Amino acid sequence: MRIKKLSNSWLFIILYLSILLIFPISILINRAGHEFFNSFVERATDEVALSAYFVTFSMAGLACILNTIFGFLIAWVLVRYKFPGKKLLDIAIDLPFALPTSVAGFTLVNIYSDKGIIGSYLSQLNIQVIFTRLGIVVAMVFVSFPFIIRTLQPALETLEREYEQAAWVLGASPWKTFYSIVLPILLPSFLTGFTLSFSRAIGEYGSIVIISSNFPLKDLIASVFIFQCLEQYDYIGATIIGTVMLFISLILLIIINFFQRWSQQI
Protein backbone atom coordinates (compact mmCIF):
# COMPACT_ATOMS: atom_id res chain seq x y z
CA MET A 1 0.00 0.00 0.00
CA ARG A 2 2.85 2.33 0.85
CA ILE A 3 4.61 1.49 -2.42
CA LYS A 4 1.44 2.31 -4.32
CA LYS A 5 1.11 5.67 -2.56
CA LEU A 6 4.78 6.37 -3.24
CA SER A 7 4.36 5.52 -6.91
CA ASN A 8 1.33 7.78 -7.18
CA SER A 9 3.26 10.59 -5.55
CA TRP A 10 6.15 10.21 -7.96
CA LEU A 11 3.73 10.05 -10.88
CA PHE A 12 2.15 13.33 -9.80
CA ILE A 13 5.59 14.96 -9.38
CA ILE A 14 6.73 13.81 -12.83
CA LEU A 15 3.49 14.99 -14.42
CA TYR A 16 3.74 18.37 -12.70
CA LEU A 17 7.37 18.86 -13.74
CA SER A 18 6.54 17.78 -17.29
CA ILE A 19 3.82 20.40 -17.61
CA LEU A 20 5.87 23.08 -15.88
CA LEU A 21 9.34 22.48 -17.33
CA ILE A 22 9.90 19.56 -19.68
CA PHE A 23 7.19 20.31 -22.26
CA PRO A 24 8.03 24.02 -22.69
CA ILE A 25 11.76 23.29 -22.92
CA SER A 26 11.17 20.44 -25.38
CA ILE A 27 9.05 22.67 -27.59
CA LEU A 28 11.74 25.36 -27.52
CA ILE A 29 14.48 22.90 -28.46
CA ASN A 30 12.27 21.31 -31.11
CA ARG A 31 11.53 24.66 -32.76
CA ALA A 32 15.21 25.55 -32.71
CA GLY A 33 16.11 22.15 -34.15
CA HIS A 34 14.03 22.78 -37.26
CA GLU A 35 16.29 25.70 -38.08
CA PHE A 36 19.57 24.09 -37.07
CA PHE A 37 20.88 23.20 -40.50
CA ASN A 38 19.76 26.51 -41.98
CA SER A 39 20.55 29.27 -39.56
CA PHE A 40 21.04 28.00 -35.99
CA VAL A 41 24.82 28.25 -35.86
CA GLU A 42 24.85 31.46 -37.87
CA ARG A 43 22.29 33.21 -35.69
CA ALA A 44 23.57 31.78 -32.40
CA THR A 45 27.11 33.03 -33.10
CA ASP A 46 26.10 36.35 -34.62
CA GLU A 47 28.15 39.32 -33.38
CA VAL A 48 25.16 40.89 -31.64
CA ALA A 49 24.18 37.57 -30.04
CA LEU A 50 27.71 36.90 -28.74
CA SER A 51 27.83 40.40 -27.28
CA ALA A 52 24.44 39.84 -25.60
CA TYR A 53 25.65 36.57 -24.04
CA PHE A 54 28.82 38.23 -22.75
CA VAL A 55 27.05 41.26 -21.31
CA THR A 56 24.37 39.10 -19.67
CA PHE A 57 26.64 36.60 -17.93
CA SER A 58 29.50 38.97 -17.09
CA MET A 59 27.19 41.58 -15.56
CA ALA A 60 25.24 38.87 -13.71
CA GLY A 61 28.49 37.41 -12.37
CA LEU A 62 29.69 40.82 -11.19
CA ALA A 63 26.31 41.55 -9.59
CA CYS A 64 26.36 38.23 -7.74
CA ILE A 65 29.90 38.80 -6.47
CA LEU A 66 28.79 42.15 -5.05
CA ASN A 67 25.66 40.50 -3.64
CA THR A 68 27.75 37.81 -1.97
CA ILE A 69 30.10 40.30 -0.30
CA PHE A 70 27.57 42.86 0.88
CA GLY A 71 24.81 40.29 1.40
CA PHE A 72 27.04 38.43 3.85
CA LEU A 73 27.76 41.66 5.75
CA ILE A 74 24.06 42.53 5.96
CA ALA A 75 23.11 39.00 7.03
CA TRP A 76 25.88 39.04 9.66
CA VAL A 77 24.66 42.35 11.09
CA LEU A 78 21.03 41.18 11.16
CA VAL A 79 21.91 37.97 12.98
CA ARG A 80 24.66 39.13 15.35
CA TYR A 81 23.61 42.66 16.33
CA LYS A 82 20.61 44.48 17.76
CA PHE A 83 19.92 48.06 16.70
CA PRO A 84 16.97 50.42 16.13
CA GLY A 85 15.19 49.73 12.86
CA LYS A 86 16.46 46.16 12.60
CA LYS A 87 13.00 44.71 11.93
CA LEU A 88 12.28 47.37 9.33
CA LEU A 89 15.54 46.59 7.53
CA ASP A 90 14.76 42.88 7.66
CA ILE A 91 11.36 43.51 6.05
CA ALA A 92 12.79 45.90 3.44
CA ILE A 93 15.17 43.21 2.18
CA ASP A 94 12.21 41.32 0.70
CA LEU A 95 10.96 44.40 -1.18
CA PRO A 96 12.41 43.28 -4.56
CA PHE A 97 10.30 40.12 -4.30
CA ALA A 98 7.07 42.12 -4.21
CA LEU A 99 8.01 45.14 -6.33
CA PRO A 100 7.20 44.89 -10.07
CA THR A 101 10.46 44.97 -12.01
CA SER A 102 9.27 47.83 -14.20
CA VAL A 103 8.67 49.90 -11.06
CA ALA A 104 12.13 48.91 -9.83
CA GLY A 105 13.65 50.12 -13.10
CA PHE A 106 11.79 53.43 -12.93
CA THR A 107 12.89 53.89 -9.31
CA LEU A 108 16.52 53.17 -10.14
CA VAL A 109 16.42 55.66 -13.01
CA ASN A 110 15.17 58.37 -10.64
CA ILE A 111 17.91 57.55 -8.14
CA TYR A 112 20.87 57.16 -10.50
CA SER A 113 20.05 59.69 -13.23
CA ASP A 114 22.16 62.84 -13.49
CA LYS A 115 19.55 64.67 -11.41
CA GLY A 116 18.89 61.78 -9.04
CA ILE A 117 19.78 61.51 -5.37
CA ILE A 118 22.89 59.40 -6.00
CA GLY A 119 23.41 60.03 -9.71
CA SER A 120 23.94 63.76 -9.21
CA TYR A 121 26.99 63.05 -7.04
CA LEU A 122 28.29 60.33 -9.36
CA SER A 123 28.01 62.63 -12.37
CA GLN A 124 30.41 65.04 -10.66
CA LEU A 125 32.92 62.17 -10.68
CA ASN A 126 32.17 61.48 -14.37
CA ILE A 127 30.49 58.19 -13.43
CA GLN A 128 27.35 57.46 -15.43
CA VAL A 129 25.01 54.69 -14.37
CA ILE A 130 21.93 55.15 -16.54
CA PHE A 131 22.16 53.71 -20.07
CA THR A 132 25.45 51.92 -19.35
CA ARG A 133 26.54 48.44 -18.31
CA LEU A 134 26.95 49.76 -14.78
CA GLY A 135 23.21 50.37 -14.76
CA ILE A 136 22.67 46.73 -15.68
CA VAL A 137 24.77 45.65 -12.69
CA VAL A 138 22.80 47.97 -10.40
CA ALA A 139 19.49 46.55 -11.62
CA MET A 140 20.69 42.95 -11.28
CA VAL A 141 21.99 43.62 -7.78
CA PHE A 142 18.67 45.15 -6.75
CA VAL A 143 16.46 42.30 -7.94
CA SER A 144 18.69 39.45 -6.75
CA PHE A 145 20.35 40.51 -3.49
CA PRO A 146 17.59 39.11 -1.19
CA PHE A 147 18.48 35.56 -2.24
CA ILE A 148 21.98 35.59 -0.79
CA ILE A 149 20.85 37.28 2.43
CA ARG A 150 17.93 34.92 3.02
CA THR A 151 20.16 31.93 2.33
CA LEU A 152 22.91 33.00 4.72
CA GLN A 153 20.69 34.11 7.60
CA PRO A 154 19.57 30.61 8.71
CA ALA A 155 23.14 29.31 8.42
CA LEU A 156 24.47 32.16 10.56
CA GLU A 157 21.75 31.64 13.15
CA THR A 158 22.78 27.99 13.58
CA LEU A 159 26.51 28.77 13.61
CA GLU A 160 27.90 27.98 17.04
CA ARG A 161 29.82 30.95 18.42
CA GLU A 162 31.90 28.60 20.57
CA TYR A 163 33.97 27.75 17.47
CA GLU A 164 34.91 31.40 17.01
CA GLN A 165 35.59 31.91 20.71
CA ALA A 166 37.83 28.83 20.78
CA ALA A 167 39.81 30.17 17.83
CA TRP A 168 40.23 33.55 19.54
CA VAL A 169 41.42 31.86 22.75
CA LEU A 170 44.04 30.00 20.69
CA GLY A 171 45.26 33.32 19.34
CA ALA A 172 43.67 33.34 15.89
CA SER A 173 43.02 36.73 14.33
CA PRO A 174 39.47 37.70 13.22
CA TRP A 175 40.43 37.12 9.57
CA LYS A 176 42.03 33.75 10.38
CA THR A 177 38.92 32.77 12.35
CA PHE A 178 36.66 33.70 9.47
CA TYR A 179 38.79 31.95 6.85
CA SER A 180 39.41 28.76 8.85
CA ILE A 181 36.19 28.38 10.88
CA VAL A 182 33.29 30.43 9.55
CA LEU A 183 33.83 30.23 5.79
CA PRO A 184 34.01 26.41 5.49
CA ILE A 185 30.76 26.09 7.44
CA LEU A 186 28.98 28.76 5.41
CA LEU A 187 30.41 27.77 2.01
CA PRO A 188 27.41 25.60 0.96
CA SER A 189 25.06 28.46 1.85
CA PHE A 190 27.27 30.91 -0.06
CA LEU A 191 27.10 28.75 -3.18
CA THR A 192 23.36 28.19 -2.85
CA GLY A 193 22.71 31.91 -2.48
CA PHE A 194 25.06 32.69 -5.37
CA THR A 195 23.24 30.18 -7.59
CA LEU A 196 19.81 31.60 -6.79
CA SER A 197 21.05 35.17 -7.19
CA PHE A 198 22.78 34.38 -10.48
CA SER A 199 19.71 32.62 -11.87
CA ARG A 200 17.55 35.60 -10.99
CA ALA A 201 20.01 38.09 -12.46
CA ILE A 202 20.39 36.47 -15.89
CA GLY A 203 16.62 36.27 -16.28
CA GLU A 204 15.92 39.90 -15.37
CA TYR A 205 14.15 42.01 -18.00
CA GLY A 206 11.72 44.61 -16.65
CA SER A 207 14.13 46.87 -14.78
CA ILE A 208 17.02 46.50 -17.23
CA VAL A 209 14.98 47.46 -20.29
CA ILE A 210 14.32 50.80 -18.55
CA ILE A 211 17.72 51.56 -17.03
CA SER A 212 19.77 50.39 -20.03
CA SER A 213 20.03 51.94 -23.52
CA ASN A 214 19.59 48.43 -25.03
CA PHE A 215 21.97 49.16 -27.92
CA PRO A 216 23.54 46.13 -29.65
CA LEU A 217 27.24 45.61 -28.95
CA LYS A 218 27.00 48.05 -26.03
CA ASP A 219 24.64 47.10 -23.20
CA LEU A 220 22.09 44.80 -24.80
CA ILE A 221 21.39 41.70 -22.68
CA ALA A 222 19.97 38.41 -23.93
CA SER A 223 16.47 38.73 -22.46
CA VAL A 224 15.97 42.17 -24.05
CA PHE A 225 17.48 40.91 -27.31
CA ILE A 226 14.95 38.07 -27.40
CA PHE A 227 12.10 40.53 -26.86
CA GLN A 228 13.45 42.75 -29.64
CA CYS A 229 13.42 39.74 -31.97
CA LEU A 230 9.80 39.05 -31.04
CA GLU A 231 8.87 42.69 -31.67
CA GLN A 232 10.27 42.32 -35.18
CA TYR A 233 8.39 39.03 -35.67
CA ASP A 234 11.73 37.22 -35.79
CA TYR A 235 10.46 34.15 -33.96
CA ILE A 236 13.28 31.99 -35.29
CA GLY A 237 15.93 34.33 -33.91
CA ALA A 238 14.18 34.57 -30.54
CA THR A 239 13.93 30.78 -30.37
CA ILE A 240 17.59 30.27 -31.23
CA ILE A 241 18.86 32.85 -28.72
CA GLY A 242 16.53 31.44 -26.06
CA THR A 243 17.82 27.92 -26.68
CA VAL A 244 21.46 29.00 -26.43
CA MET A 245 20.72 30.85 -23.18
CA LEU A 246 18.98 27.75 -21.86
CA PHE A 247 21.99 25.51 -22.45
CA ILE A 248 24.59 28.01 -21.21
CA SER A 249 22.58 28.62 -18.04
CA LEU A 250 22.11 24.89 -17.51
CA ILE A 251 25.84 24.20 -17.87
CA LEU A 252 26.78 26.98 -15.46
CA LEU A 253 24.21 25.85 -12.90
CA ILE A 254 25.49 22.26 -13.13
CA ILE A 255 29.04 23.48 -12.48
CA ILE A 256 27.93 25.59 -9.51
CA ASN A 257 25.89 22.67 -8.15
CA PHE A 258 28.96 20.43 -8.44
CA PHE A 259 31.03 22.86 -6.34
CA GLN A 260 28.14 23.11 -3.87
CA ARG A 261 28.10 19.34 -3.33
CA TRP A 262 31.88 19.29 -3.13
CA SER A 263 31.82 21.97 -0.43
CA GLN A 264 29.36 19.93 1.63
CA GLN A 265 31.80 17.01 1.68
CA ILE A 266 34.72 19.05 2.97
PDB file of N, CA and C in Angstrom, residues 48-103:
ATOM      1  N   VAL A  48      26.062  40.292 -32.625  1.00  0.00           N
ATOM      2  CA  VAL A  48      25.159  40.888 -31.643  1.00  0.00           C
ATOM      3  C   VAL A  48      24.792  39.867 -30.569  1.00  0.00           C
ATOM      4  N   ALA A  49      24.547  38.623 -30.987  1.00  0.00           N
ATOM      5  CA  ALA A  49      24.184  37.574 -30.037  1.00  0.00           C
ATOM      6  C   ALA A  49      25.330  37.284 -29.072  1.00  0.00           C
ATOM      7  N   LEU A  50      26.554  37.169 -29.600  1.00  0.00           N
ATOM      8  CA  LEU A  50      27.710  36.904 -28.741  1.00  0.00           C
ATOM      9  C   LEU A  50      27.915  38.027 -27.734  1.00  0.00           C
ATOM     10  N   SER A  51      27.716  39.259 -28.190  1.00  0.00           N
ATOM     11  CA  SER A  51      27.826  40.397 -27.276  1.00  0.00           C
ATOM     12  C   SER A  51      26.759  40.336 -26.190  1.00  0.00           C
ATOM     13  N   ALA A  52      25.539  39.943 -26.578  1.00  0.00           N
ATOM     14  CA  ALA A  52      24.445  39.843 -25.602  1.00  0.00           C
ATOM     15  C   ALA A  52      24.732  38.767 -24.563  1.00  0.00           C
ATOM     16  N   TYR A  53      25.289  37.618 -24.999  1.00  0.00           N
ATOM     17  CA  TYR A  53      25.652  36.571 -24.044  1.00  0.00           C
ATOM     18  C   TYR A  53      26.691  37.097 -23.060  1.00  0.00           C
ATOM     19  N   PHE A  54      27.721  37.745 -23.603  1.00  0.00           N
ATOM     20  CA  PHE A  54      28.818  38.227 -22.754  1.00  0.00           C
ATOM     21  C   PHE A  54      28.323  39.254 -21.742  1.00  0.00           C
ATOM     22  N   VAL A  55      27.551  40.214 -22.209  1.00  0.00           N
ATOM     23  CA  VAL A  55      27.047  41.255 -21.310  1.00  0.00           C
ATOM     24  C   VAL A  55      26.164  40.637 -20.229  1.00  0.00           C
ATOM     25  N   THR A  56      25.301  39.711 -20.622  1.00  0.00           N
ATOM     26  CA  THR A  56      24.374  39.097 -19.667  1.00  0.00           C
ATOM     27  C   THR A  56      25.113  38.367 -18.558  1.00  0.00           C
ATOM     28  N   PHE A  57      26.001  37.453 -18.931  1.00  0.00           N
ATOM     29  CA  PHE A  57      26.638  36.601 -17.930  1.00  0.00           C
ATOM     30  C   PHE A  57      27.737  37.330 -17.160  1.00  0.00           C
ATOM     31  N   SER A  58      28.455  38.225 -17.811  1.00  0.00           N
ATOM     32  CA  SER A  58      29.497  38.969 -17.092  1.00  0.00           C
ATOM     33  C   SER A  58      28.892  39.940 -16.084  1.00  0.00           C
ATOM     34  N   MET A  59      27.838  40.652 -16.484  1.00  0.00           N
ATOM     35  CA  MET A  59      27.193  41.581 -15.560  1.00  0.00           C
ATOM     36  C   MET A  59      26.496  40.826 -14.427  1.00  0.00           C
ATOM     37  N   ALA A  60      25.888  39.674 -14.749  1.00  0.00           N
ATOM     38  CA  ALA A  60      25.243  38.867 -13.708  1.00  0.00           C
ATOM     39  C   ALA A  60      26.279  38.332 -12.728  1.00  0.00           C
ATOM     40  N   GLY A  61      27.427  37.890 -13.251  1.00  0.00           N
ATOM     41  CA  GLY A  61      28.486  37.412 -12.369  1.00  0.00           C
ATOM     42  C   GLY A  61      29.008  38.498 -11.451  1.00  0.00           C
ATOM     43  N   LEU A  62      29.220  39.697 -12.008  1.00  0.00           N
ATOM     44  CA  LEU A  62      29.688  40.817 -11.193  1.00  0.00           C
ATOM     45  C   LEU A  62      28.655  41.197 -10.137  1.00  0.00           C
ATOM     46  N   ALA A  63      27.382  41.221 -10.542  1.00  0.00           N
ATOM     47  CA  ALA A  63      26.314  41.554  -9.592  1.00  0.00           C
ATOM     48  C   ALA A  63      26.258  40.540  -8.454  1.00  0.00           C
ATOM     49  N   CYS A  64      26.444  39.263  -8.772  1.00  0.00           N
ATOM     50  CA  CYS A  64      26.364  38.229  -7.741  1.00  0.00           C
ATOM     51  C   CYS A  64      27.574  38.259  -6.813  1.00  0.00           C
ATOM     52  N   ILE A  65      28.733  38.639  -7.340  1.00  0.00           N
ATOM     53  CA  ILE A  65      29.902  38.799  -6.473  1.00  0.00           C
ATOM     54  C   ILE A  65      29.658  39.922  -5.466  1.00  0.00           C
ATOM     55  N   LEU A  66      29.126  41.041  -5.951  1.00  0.00           N
ATOM     56  CA  LEU A  66      28.789  42.149  -5.052  1.00  0.00           C
ATOM     57  C   LEU A  66      27.715  41.727  -4.051  1.00  0.00           C
ATOM     58  N   ASN A  67      26.720  40.985  -4.531  1.00  0.00           N
ATOM     59  CA  ASN A  67      25.662  40.501  -3.637  1.00  0.00           C
ATOM     60  C   ASN A  67      26.227  39.596  -2.551  1.00  0.00           C
ATOM     61  N   THR A  68      27.167  38.743  -2.930  1.00  0.00           N
ATOM     62  CA  THR A  68      27.748  37.810  -1.969  1.00  0.00           C
ATOM     63  C   THR A  68      28.516  38.545  -0.875  1.00  0.00           C
ATOM     64  N   ILE A  69      29.292  39.549  -1.271  1.00  0.00           N
ATOM     65  CA  ILE A  69      30.095  40.298  -0.296  1.00  0.00           C
ATOM     66  C   ILE A  69      29.207  41.110   0.644  1.00  0.00           C
ATOM     67  N   PHE A  70      28.387  41.971   0.055  1.00  0.00           N
ATOM     68  CA  PHE A  70      27.571  42.861   0.879  1.00  0.00           C
ATOM     69  C   PHE A  70      26.379  42.125   1.506  1.00  0.00           C
ATOM     70  N   GLY A  71      25.890  41.086   0.827  1.00  0.00           N
ATOM     71  CA  GLY A  71      24.812  40.291   1.399  1.00  0.00           C
ATOM     72  C   GLY A  71      25.251  39.575   2.658  1.00  0.00           C
ATOM     73  N   PHE A  72      26.501  39.075   2.653  1.00  0.00           N
ATOM     74  CA  PHE A  72      27.037  38.435   3.855  1.00  0.00           C
ATOM     75  C   PHE A  72      27.143  39.434   5.000  1.00  0.00           C
ATOM     76  N   LEU A  73      27.628  40.636   4.704  1.00  0.00           N
ATOM     77  CA  LEU A  73      27.765  41.658   5.749  1.00  0.00           C
ATOM     78  C   LEU A  73      26.410  42.028   6.343  1.00  0.00           C
ATOM     79  N   ILE A  74      25.400  42.182   5.469  1.00  0.00           N
ATOM     80  CA  ILE A  74      24.060  42.527   5.960  1.00  0.00           C
ATOM     81  C   ILE A  74      23.476  41.387   6.783  1.00  0.00           C
ATOM     82  N   ALA A  75      23.627  40.155   6.292  1.00  0.00           N
ATOM     83  CA  ALA A  75      23.114  38.997   7.030  1.00  0.00           C
ATOM     84  C   ALA A  75      23.812  38.864   8.378  1.00  0.00           C
ATOM     85  N   TRP A  76      25.116  39.118   8.405  1.00  0.00           N
ATOM     86  CA  TRP A  76      25.883  39.042   9.660  1.00  0.00           C
ATOM     87  C   TRP A  76      25.373  40.065  10.664  1.00  0.00           C
ATOM     88  N   VAL A  77      25.148  41.288  10.211  1.00  0.00           N
ATOM     89  CA  VAL A  77      24.655  42.350  11.095  1.00  0.00           C
ATOM     90  C   VAL A  77      23.264  42.018  11.620  1.00  0.00           C
ATOM     91  N   LEU A  78      22.392  41.506  10.748  1.00  0.00           N
ATOM     92  CA  LEU A  78      21.028  41.184  11.158  1.00  0.00           C
ATOM     93  C   LEU A  78      20.986  40.059  12.186  1.00  0.00           C
ATOM     94  N   VAL A  79      21.918  39.126  12.077  1.00  0.00           N
ATOM     95  CA  VAL A  79      21.915  37.972  12.978  1.00  0.00           C
ATOM     96  C   VAL A  79      22.658  38.270  14.279  1.00  0.00           C
ATOM     97  N   ARG A  80      23.776  38.976  14.194  1.00  0.00           N
ATOM     98  CA  ARG A  80      24.657  39.127  15.353  1.00  0.00           C
ATOM     99  C   ARG A  80      24.423  40.394  16.174  1.00  0.00           C
ATOM    100  N   TYR A  81      23.722  41.389  15.625  1.00  0.00           N
ATOM    101  CA  TYR A  81      23.608  42.664  16.329  1.00  0.00           C
ATOM    102  C   TYR A  81      22.148  43.083  16.490  1.00  0.00           C
ATOM    103  N   LYS A  82      21.917  43.874  17.526  1.00  0.00           N
ATOM    104  CA  LYS A  82      20.607  44.477  17.760  1.00  0.00           C
ATOM    105  C   LYS A  82      20.748  45.992  17.648  1.00  0.00           C
ATOM    106  N   PHE A  83      19.848  46.616  16.912  1.00  0.00           N
ATOM    107  CA  PHE A  83      19.921  48.062  16.704  1.00  0.00           C
ATOM    108  C   PHE A  83      18.539  48.570  16.318  1.00  0.00           C
ATOM    109  N   PRO A  84      18.275  49.857  16.507  1.00  0.00           N
ATOM    110  CA  PRO A  84      16.972  50.420  16.131  1.00  0.00           C
ATOM    111  C   PRO A  84      16.734  50.292  14.623  1.00  0.00           C
ATOM    112  N   GLY A  85      15.525  49.880  14.265  1.00  0.00           N
ATOM    113  CA  GLY A  85      15.189  49.734  12.856  1.00  0.00           C
ATOM    114  C   GLY A  85      15.585  48.404  12.255  1.00  0.00           C
ATOM    115  N   LYS A  86      16.022  47.463  13.099  1.00  0.00           N
ATOM    116  CA  LYS A  86      16.459  46.165  12.598  1.00  0.00           C
ATOM    117  C   LYS A  86      15.316  45.417  11.909  1.00  0.00           C
ATOM    118  N   LYS A  87      14.133  45.408  12.527  1.00  0.00           N
ATOM    119  CA  LYS A  87      12.995  44.707  11.933  1.00  0.00           C
ATOM    120  C   LYS A  87      12.572  45.350  10.618  1.00  0.00           C
ATOM    121  N   LEU A  88      12.635  46.668  10.561  1.00  0.00           N
ATOM    122  CA  LEU A  88      12.276  47.374   9.333  1.00  0.00           C
ATOM    123  C   LEU A  88      13.244  47.030   8.206  1.00  0.00           C
ATOM    124  N   LEU A  89      14.535  46.972   8.522  1.00  0.00           N
ATOM    125  CA  LEU A  89      15.536  46.587   7.529  1.00  0.00           C
ATOM    126  C   LEU A  89      15.321  45.159   7.062  1.00  0.00           C
ATOM    127  N   ASP A  90      14.992  44.279   7.998  1.00  0.00           N
ATOM    128  CA  ASP A  90      14.757  42.878   7.661  1.00  0.00           C
ATOM    129  C   ASP A  90      13.567  42.737   6.722  1.00  0.00           C
ATOM    130  N   ILE A  91      12.536  43.537   6.929  1.00  0.00           N
ATOM    131  CA  ILE A  91      11.362  43.507   6.052  1.00  0.00           C
ATOM    132  C   ILE A  91      11.693  44.110   4.687  1.00  0.00           C
ATOM    133  N   ALA A  92      12.464  45.197   4.691  1.00  0.00           N
ATOM    134  CA  ALA A  92      12.786  45.901   3.444  1.00  0.00           C
ATOM    135  C   ALA A  92      13.608  45.043   2.492  1.00  0.00           C
ATOM    136  N   ILE A  93      14.345  44.079   3.023  1.00  0.00           N
ATOM    137  CA  ILE A  93      15.165  43.214   2.177  1.00  0.00           C
ATOM    138  C   ILE A  93      14.311  42.440   1.184  1.00  0.00           C
ATOM    139  N   ASP A  94      13.092  42.097   1.580  1.00  0.00           N
ATOM    140  CA  ASP A  94      12.207  41.325   0.704  1.00  0.00           C
ATOM    141  C   ASP A  94      11.456  42.192  -0.297  1.00  0.00           C
ATOM    142  N   LEU A  95      11.684  43.493  -0.281  1.00  0.00           N
ATOM    143  CA  LEU A  95      10.957  44.396  -1.176  1.00  0.00           C
ATOM    144  C   LEU A  95      11.103  44.029  -2.652  1.00  0.00           C
ATOM    145  N   PRO A  96      12.296  43.660  -3.143  1.00  0.00           N
ATOM    146  CA  PRO A  96      12.409  43.283  -4.559  1.00  0.00           C
ATOM    147  C   PRO A  96      11.547  42.096  -4.956  1.00  0.00           C
ATOM    148  N   PHE A  97      11.183  41.243  -3.989  1.00  0.00           N
ATOM    149  CA  PHE A  97      10.304  40.121  -4.303  1.00  0.00           C
ATOM    150  C   PHE A  97       8.902  40.589  -4.673  1.00  0.00           C
ATOM    151  N   ALA A  98       8.442  41.650  -4.022  1.00  0.00           N
ATOM    152  CA  ALA A  98       7.066  42.118  -4.209  1.00  0.00           C
ATOM    153  C   ALA A  98       6.957  43.247  -5.218  1.00  0.00           C
ATOM    154  N   LEU A  99       8.048  43.960  -5.454  1.00  0.00           N
ATOM    155  CA  LEU A  99       8.012  45.137  -6.325  1.00  0.00           C
ATOM    156  C   LEU A  99       8.063  44.719  -7.790  1.00  0.00           C
ATOM    157  N   PRO A 100       7.126  45.175  -8.624  1.00  0.00           N
ATOM    158  CA  PRO A 100       7.205  44.887 -10.070  1.00  0.00           C
ATOM    159  C   PRO A 100       8.531  45.383 -10.636  1.00  0.00           C
ATOM    160  N   THR A 101       9.132  44.610 -11.521  1.00  0.00           N
ATOM    161  CA  THR A 101      10.461  44.965 -12.015  1.00  0.00           C
ATOM    162  C   THR A 101      10.456  46.268 -12.809  1.00  0.00           C
ATOM    163  N   SER A 102       9.349  46.566 -13.472  1.00  0.00           N
ATOM    164  CA  SER A 102       9.273  47.835 -14.198  1.00  0.00           C
ATOM    165  C   SER A 102       9.309  49.014 -13.229  1.00  0.00           C
ATOM    166  N   VAL A 103       8.633  48.863 -12.091  1.00  0.00           N
ATOM    167  CA  VAL A 103       8.669  49.903 -11.061  1.00  0.00           C
ATOM    168  C   VAL A 103      10.080  50.024 -10.488  1.00  0.00           C
TER     169      VAL A 103
END
